[in-house]
mmCIF file of C-alpha atoms and ligand atoms in Angstrom:
data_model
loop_
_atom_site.group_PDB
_atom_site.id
_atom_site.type_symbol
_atom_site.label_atom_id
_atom_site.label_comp_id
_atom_site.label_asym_id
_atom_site.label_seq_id
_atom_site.Cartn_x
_atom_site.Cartn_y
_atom_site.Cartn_z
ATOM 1 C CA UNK A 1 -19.140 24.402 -31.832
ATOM 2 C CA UNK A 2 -18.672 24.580 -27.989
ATOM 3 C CA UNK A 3 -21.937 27.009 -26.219
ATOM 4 C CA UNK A 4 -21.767 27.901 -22.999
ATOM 5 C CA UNK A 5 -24.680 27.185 -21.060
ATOM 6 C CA UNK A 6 -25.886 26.192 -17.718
ATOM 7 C CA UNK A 7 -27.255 22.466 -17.543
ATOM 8 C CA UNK A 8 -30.261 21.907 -14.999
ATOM 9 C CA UNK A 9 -30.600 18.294 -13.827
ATOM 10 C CA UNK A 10 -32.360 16.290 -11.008
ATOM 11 C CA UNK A 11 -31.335 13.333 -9.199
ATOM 12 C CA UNK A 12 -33.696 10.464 -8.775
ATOM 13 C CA UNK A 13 -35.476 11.946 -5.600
ATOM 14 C CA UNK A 14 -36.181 15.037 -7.924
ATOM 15 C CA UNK A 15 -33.551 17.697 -6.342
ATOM 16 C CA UNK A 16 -32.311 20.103 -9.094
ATOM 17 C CA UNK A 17 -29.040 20.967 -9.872
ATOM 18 C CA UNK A 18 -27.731 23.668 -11.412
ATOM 19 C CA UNK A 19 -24.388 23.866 -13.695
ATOM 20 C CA UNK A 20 -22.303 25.630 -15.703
ATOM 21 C CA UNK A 21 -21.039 23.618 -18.713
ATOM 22 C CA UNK A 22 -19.682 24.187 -22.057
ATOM 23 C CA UNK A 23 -22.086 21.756 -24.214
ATOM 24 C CA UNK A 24 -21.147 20.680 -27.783
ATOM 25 C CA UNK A 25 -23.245 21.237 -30.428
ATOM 26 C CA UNK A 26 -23.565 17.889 -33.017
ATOM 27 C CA UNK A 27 -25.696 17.444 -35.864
ATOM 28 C CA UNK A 28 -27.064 14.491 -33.990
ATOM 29 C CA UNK A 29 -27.880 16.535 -30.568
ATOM 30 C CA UNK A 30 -25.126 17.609 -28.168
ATOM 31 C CA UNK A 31 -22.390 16.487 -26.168
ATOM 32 C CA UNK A 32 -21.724 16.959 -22.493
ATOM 33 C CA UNK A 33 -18.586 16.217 -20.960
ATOM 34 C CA UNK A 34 -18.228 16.961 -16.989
ATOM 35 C CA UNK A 35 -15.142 16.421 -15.736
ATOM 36 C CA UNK A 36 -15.357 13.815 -12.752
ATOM 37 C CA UNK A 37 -16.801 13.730 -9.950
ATOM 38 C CA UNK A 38 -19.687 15.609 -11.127
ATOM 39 C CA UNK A 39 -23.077 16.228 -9.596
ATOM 40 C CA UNK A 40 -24.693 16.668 -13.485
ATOM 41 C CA UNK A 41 -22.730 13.569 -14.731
ATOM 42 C CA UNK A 42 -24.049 11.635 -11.768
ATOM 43 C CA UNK A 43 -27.910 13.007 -12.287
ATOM 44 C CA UNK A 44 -27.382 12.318 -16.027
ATOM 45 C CA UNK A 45 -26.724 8.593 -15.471
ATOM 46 C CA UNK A 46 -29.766 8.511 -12.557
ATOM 47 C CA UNK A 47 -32.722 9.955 -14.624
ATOM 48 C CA UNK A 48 -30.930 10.179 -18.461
ATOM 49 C CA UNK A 49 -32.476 13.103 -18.823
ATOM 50 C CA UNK A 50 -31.410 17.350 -18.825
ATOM 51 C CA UNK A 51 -32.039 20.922 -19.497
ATOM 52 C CA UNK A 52 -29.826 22.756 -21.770
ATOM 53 C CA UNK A 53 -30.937 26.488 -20.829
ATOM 54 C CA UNK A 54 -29.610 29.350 -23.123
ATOM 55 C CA UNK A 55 -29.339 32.103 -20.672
ATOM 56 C CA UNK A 56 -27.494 35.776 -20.918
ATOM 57 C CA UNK A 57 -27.815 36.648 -17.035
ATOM 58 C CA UNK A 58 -24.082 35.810 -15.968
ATOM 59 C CA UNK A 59 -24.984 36.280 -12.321
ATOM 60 C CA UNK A 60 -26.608 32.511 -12.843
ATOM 61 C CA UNK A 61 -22.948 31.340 -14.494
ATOM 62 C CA UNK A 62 -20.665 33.211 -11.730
ATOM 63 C CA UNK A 63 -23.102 32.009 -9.211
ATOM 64 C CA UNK A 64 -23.356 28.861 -9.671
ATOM 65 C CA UNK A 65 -19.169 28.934 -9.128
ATOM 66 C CA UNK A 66 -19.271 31.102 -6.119
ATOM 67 C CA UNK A 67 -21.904 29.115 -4.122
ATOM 68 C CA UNK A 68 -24.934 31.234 -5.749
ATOM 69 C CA UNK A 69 -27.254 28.388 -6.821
ATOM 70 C CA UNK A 70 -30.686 29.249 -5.604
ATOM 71 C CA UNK A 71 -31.856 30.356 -9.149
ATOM 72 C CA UNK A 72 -35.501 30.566 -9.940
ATOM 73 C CA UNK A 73 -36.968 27.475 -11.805
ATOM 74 C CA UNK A 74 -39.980 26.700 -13.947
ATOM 75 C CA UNK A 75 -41.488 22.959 -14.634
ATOM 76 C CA UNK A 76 -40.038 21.484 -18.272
ATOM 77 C CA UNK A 77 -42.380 20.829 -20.807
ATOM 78 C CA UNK A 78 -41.338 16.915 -21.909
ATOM 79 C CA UNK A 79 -39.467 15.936 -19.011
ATOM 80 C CA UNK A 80 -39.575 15.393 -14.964
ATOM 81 C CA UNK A 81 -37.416 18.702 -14.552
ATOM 82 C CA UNK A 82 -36.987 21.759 -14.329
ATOM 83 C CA UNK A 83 -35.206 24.612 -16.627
ATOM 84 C CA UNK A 84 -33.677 28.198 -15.590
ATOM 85 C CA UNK A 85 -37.206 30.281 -15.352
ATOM 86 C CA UNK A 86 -34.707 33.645 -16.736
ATOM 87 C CA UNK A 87 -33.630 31.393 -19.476
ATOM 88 C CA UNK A 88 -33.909 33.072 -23.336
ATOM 89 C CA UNK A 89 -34.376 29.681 -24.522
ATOM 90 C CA UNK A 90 -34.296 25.991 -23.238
ATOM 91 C CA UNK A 91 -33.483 22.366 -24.969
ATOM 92 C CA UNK A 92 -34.856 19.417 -22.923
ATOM 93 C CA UNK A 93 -32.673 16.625 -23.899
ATOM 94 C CA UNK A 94 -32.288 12.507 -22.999
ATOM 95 C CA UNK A 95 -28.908 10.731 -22.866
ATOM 96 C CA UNK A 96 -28.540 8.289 -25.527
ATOM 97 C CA UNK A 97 -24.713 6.951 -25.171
ATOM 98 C CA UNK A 98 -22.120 7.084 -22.662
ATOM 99 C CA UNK A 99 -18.621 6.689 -23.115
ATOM 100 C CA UNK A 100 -16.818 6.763 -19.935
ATOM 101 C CA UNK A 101 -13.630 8.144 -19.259
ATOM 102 C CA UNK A 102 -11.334 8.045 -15.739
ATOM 103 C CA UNK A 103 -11.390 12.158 -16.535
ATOM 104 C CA UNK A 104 -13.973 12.956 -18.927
ATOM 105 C CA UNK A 105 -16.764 11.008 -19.871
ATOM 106 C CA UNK A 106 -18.771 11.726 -23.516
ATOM 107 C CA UNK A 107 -22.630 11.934 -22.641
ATOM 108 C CA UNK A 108 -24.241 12.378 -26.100
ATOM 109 C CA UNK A 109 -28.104 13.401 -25.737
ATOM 110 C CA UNK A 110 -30.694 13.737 -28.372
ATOM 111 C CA UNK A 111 -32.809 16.882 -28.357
ATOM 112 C CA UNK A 112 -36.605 16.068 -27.140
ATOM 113 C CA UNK A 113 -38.280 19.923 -27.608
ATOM 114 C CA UNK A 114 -36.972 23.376 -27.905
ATOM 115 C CA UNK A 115 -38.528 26.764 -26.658
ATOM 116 C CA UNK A 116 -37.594 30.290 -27.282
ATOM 117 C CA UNK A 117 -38.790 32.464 -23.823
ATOM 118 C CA UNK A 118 -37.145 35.736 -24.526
ATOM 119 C CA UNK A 119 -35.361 37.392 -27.875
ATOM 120 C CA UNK A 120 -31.624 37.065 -28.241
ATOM 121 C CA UNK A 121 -30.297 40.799 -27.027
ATOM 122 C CA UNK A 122 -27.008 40.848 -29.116
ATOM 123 C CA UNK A 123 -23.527 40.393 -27.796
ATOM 124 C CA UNK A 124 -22.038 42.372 -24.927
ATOM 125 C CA UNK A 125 -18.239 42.003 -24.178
ATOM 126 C CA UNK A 126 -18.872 42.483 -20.501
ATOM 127 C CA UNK A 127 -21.018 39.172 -20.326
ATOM 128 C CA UNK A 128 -18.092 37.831 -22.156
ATOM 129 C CA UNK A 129 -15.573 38.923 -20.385
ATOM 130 C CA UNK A 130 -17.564 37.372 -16.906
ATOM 131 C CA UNK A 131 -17.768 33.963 -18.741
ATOM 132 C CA UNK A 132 -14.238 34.222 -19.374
ATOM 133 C CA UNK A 133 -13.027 34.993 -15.778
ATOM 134 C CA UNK A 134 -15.520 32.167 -14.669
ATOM 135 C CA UNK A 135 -13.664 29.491 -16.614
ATOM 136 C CA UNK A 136 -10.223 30.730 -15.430
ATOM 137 C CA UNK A 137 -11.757 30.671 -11.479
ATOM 138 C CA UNK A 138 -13.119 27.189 -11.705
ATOM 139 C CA UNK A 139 -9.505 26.451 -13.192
ATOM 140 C CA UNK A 140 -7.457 28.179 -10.268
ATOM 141 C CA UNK A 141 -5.767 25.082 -9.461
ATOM 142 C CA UNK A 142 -4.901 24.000 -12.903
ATOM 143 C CA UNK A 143 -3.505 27.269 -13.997
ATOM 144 C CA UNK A 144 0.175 29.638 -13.194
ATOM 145 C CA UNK A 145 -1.181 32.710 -11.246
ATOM 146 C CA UNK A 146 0.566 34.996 -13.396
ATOM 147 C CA UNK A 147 -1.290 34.008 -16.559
ATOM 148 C CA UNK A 148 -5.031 34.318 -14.102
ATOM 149 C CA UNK A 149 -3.200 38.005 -13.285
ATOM 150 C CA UNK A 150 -2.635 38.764 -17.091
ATOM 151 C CA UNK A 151 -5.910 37.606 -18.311
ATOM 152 C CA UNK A 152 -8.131 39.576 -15.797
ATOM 153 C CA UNK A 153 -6.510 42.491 -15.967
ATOM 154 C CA UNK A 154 -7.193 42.042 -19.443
ATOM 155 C CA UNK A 155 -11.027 41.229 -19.023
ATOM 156 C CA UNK A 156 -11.532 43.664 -17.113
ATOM 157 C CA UNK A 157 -10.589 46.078 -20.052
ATOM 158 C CA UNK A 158 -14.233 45.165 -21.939
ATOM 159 C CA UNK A 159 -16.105 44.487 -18.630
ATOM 160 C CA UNK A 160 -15.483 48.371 -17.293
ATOM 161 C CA UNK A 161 -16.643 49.699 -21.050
ATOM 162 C CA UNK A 162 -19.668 47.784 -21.322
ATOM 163 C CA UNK A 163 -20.986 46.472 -18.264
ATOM 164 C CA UNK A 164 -24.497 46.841 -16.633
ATOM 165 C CA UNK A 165 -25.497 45.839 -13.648
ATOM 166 C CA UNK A 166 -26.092 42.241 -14.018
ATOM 167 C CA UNK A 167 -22.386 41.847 -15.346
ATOM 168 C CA UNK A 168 -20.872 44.186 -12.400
ATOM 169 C CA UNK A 169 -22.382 42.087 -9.998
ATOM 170 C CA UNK A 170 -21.701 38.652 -11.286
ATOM 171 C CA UNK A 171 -17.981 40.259 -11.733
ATOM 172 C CA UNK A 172 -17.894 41.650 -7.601
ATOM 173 C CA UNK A 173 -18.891 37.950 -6.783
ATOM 174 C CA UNK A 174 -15.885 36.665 -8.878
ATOM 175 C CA UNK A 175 -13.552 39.075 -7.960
ATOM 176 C CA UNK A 176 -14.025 38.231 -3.911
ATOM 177 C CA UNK A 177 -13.472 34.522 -5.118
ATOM 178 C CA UNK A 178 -10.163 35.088 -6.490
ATOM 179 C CA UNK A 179 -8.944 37.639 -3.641
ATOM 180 C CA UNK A 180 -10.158 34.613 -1.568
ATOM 181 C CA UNK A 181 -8.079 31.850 -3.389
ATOM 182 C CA UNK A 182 -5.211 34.834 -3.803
ATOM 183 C CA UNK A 183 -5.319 35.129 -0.004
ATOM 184 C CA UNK A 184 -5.878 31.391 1.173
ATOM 185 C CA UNK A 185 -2.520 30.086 -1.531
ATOM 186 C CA UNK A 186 -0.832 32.739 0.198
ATOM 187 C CA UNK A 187 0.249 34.313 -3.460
HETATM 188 C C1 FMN B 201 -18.605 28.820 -18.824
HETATM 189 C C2 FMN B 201 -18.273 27.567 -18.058
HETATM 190 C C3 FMN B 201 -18.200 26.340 -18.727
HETATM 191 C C4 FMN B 201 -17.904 25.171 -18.039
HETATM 192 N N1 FMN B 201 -17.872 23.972 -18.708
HETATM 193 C C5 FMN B 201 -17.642 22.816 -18.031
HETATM 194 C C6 FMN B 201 -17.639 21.562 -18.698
HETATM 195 O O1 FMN B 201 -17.840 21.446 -19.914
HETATM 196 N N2 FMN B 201 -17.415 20.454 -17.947
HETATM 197 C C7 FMN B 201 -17.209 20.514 -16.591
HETATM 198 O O2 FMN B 201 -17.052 19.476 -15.950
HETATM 199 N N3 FMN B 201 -17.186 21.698 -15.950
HETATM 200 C C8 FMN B 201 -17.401 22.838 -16.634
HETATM 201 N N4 FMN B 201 -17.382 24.052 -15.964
HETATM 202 C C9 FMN B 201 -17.150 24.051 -14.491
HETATM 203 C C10 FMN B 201 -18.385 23.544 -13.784
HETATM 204 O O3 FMN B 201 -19.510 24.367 -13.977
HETATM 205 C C11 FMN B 201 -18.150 23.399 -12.285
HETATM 206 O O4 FMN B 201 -16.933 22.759 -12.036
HETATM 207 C C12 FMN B 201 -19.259 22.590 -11.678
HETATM 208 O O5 FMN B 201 -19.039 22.514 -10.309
HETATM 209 C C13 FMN B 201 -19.398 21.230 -12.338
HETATM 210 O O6 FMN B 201 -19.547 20.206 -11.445
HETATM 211 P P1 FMN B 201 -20.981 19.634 -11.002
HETATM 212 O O7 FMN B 201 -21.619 18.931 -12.161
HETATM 213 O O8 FMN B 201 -20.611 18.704 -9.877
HETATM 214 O O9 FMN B 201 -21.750 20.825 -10.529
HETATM 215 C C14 FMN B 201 -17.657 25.228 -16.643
HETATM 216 C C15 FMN B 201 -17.717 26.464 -15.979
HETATM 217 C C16 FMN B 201 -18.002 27.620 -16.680
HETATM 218 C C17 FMN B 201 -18.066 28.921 -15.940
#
């Protein structure tokens, strides 16, 4: 199963960095696969170790992809880092294999301690619908406009039903990215 979370990692002079990434979860621990180059794949290999942070704010997730990444942070328990301080739950993990890739890499990391912060709220199709519209805009270049057209418009169908303020915010911020792209790929 594939979660979508947002990694915390720090680089060997202890700055933090903050990232989206879908993580996937193994019997063994998880896997994290950043595509190259990559800021968390680069941290990884420096200091071998992460935070997986469970978190339902979506601001932190649309953020993080429109150049929002001054999120508050709190000291891990096990490890020299730090996790998201909003976070409903956290996993500090180490990296126990590598297996590189030109694209791709495989980082497989064991689980070192888990802590629940805040209850699980139950699912909300706005939050959904932001995660979804944040994958397509960090895929802008990959992807036909027409299809990024279709499935907004779509999105947006759940987002204006169910959205609170978190989620209409973290939307705004997407929204401006995408009229931005839209604008500068002359579309
Ligand atoms: C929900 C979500 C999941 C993502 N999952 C991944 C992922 O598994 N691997 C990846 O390289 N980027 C993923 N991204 C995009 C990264 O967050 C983004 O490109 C980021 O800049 C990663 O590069 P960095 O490690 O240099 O920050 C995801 C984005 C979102 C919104």
């Amino acid at each position: 199963m594939i979660l979508e979370t947002i990694v915390t990692t720090q680089d060997s002079e202890g700055r933090t960095h903050i990232a989206p990434m879908g993580i996937h979860a193994e019997a063994q621990g998880f896997l994290i696969m950043p595509f190259k180059p990559s800021t968390t794949l680069q941290n990884l290999l420096e200091t071998k170790t992460a935070v997986i942070n469970y978190c339902d704010d979506v601001r932190v997730f649309a953020g993080c992809l429109t150049g929002r990444k001054n999120w508050p942070l709190t000291d891990a328990r096990v490890i020299s880092g730090k996790r998201l301080t909003n976070a409903l739950a956290h996993c500090e993990v180490e990296l126990v294999k590598v297996e590189d890739d030109d694209i791709r890499p495989k980082l497989t990391c064991k689980s070192l301690l888990t802590v629940n912060h805040q209850a699980f709220a139950g699912f909300n199709r706005a939050q959904f619908a932001v995660l979804e519209a944040a994958i397509l805009i960090s895929r802008l270049e990959m992807l036909p406009w027409e299809k990024v057209e279709s499935e907004i418009a779509y999105l947006r169908i759940g987002l204006e039903k169910t959205a609170g303020e978190r989620e209409w915010e973290a939307w705004e911020w997407l929204m401006t990215a995408l009229d931005n792209f839209k604008r500068q790929a002359g579309l």
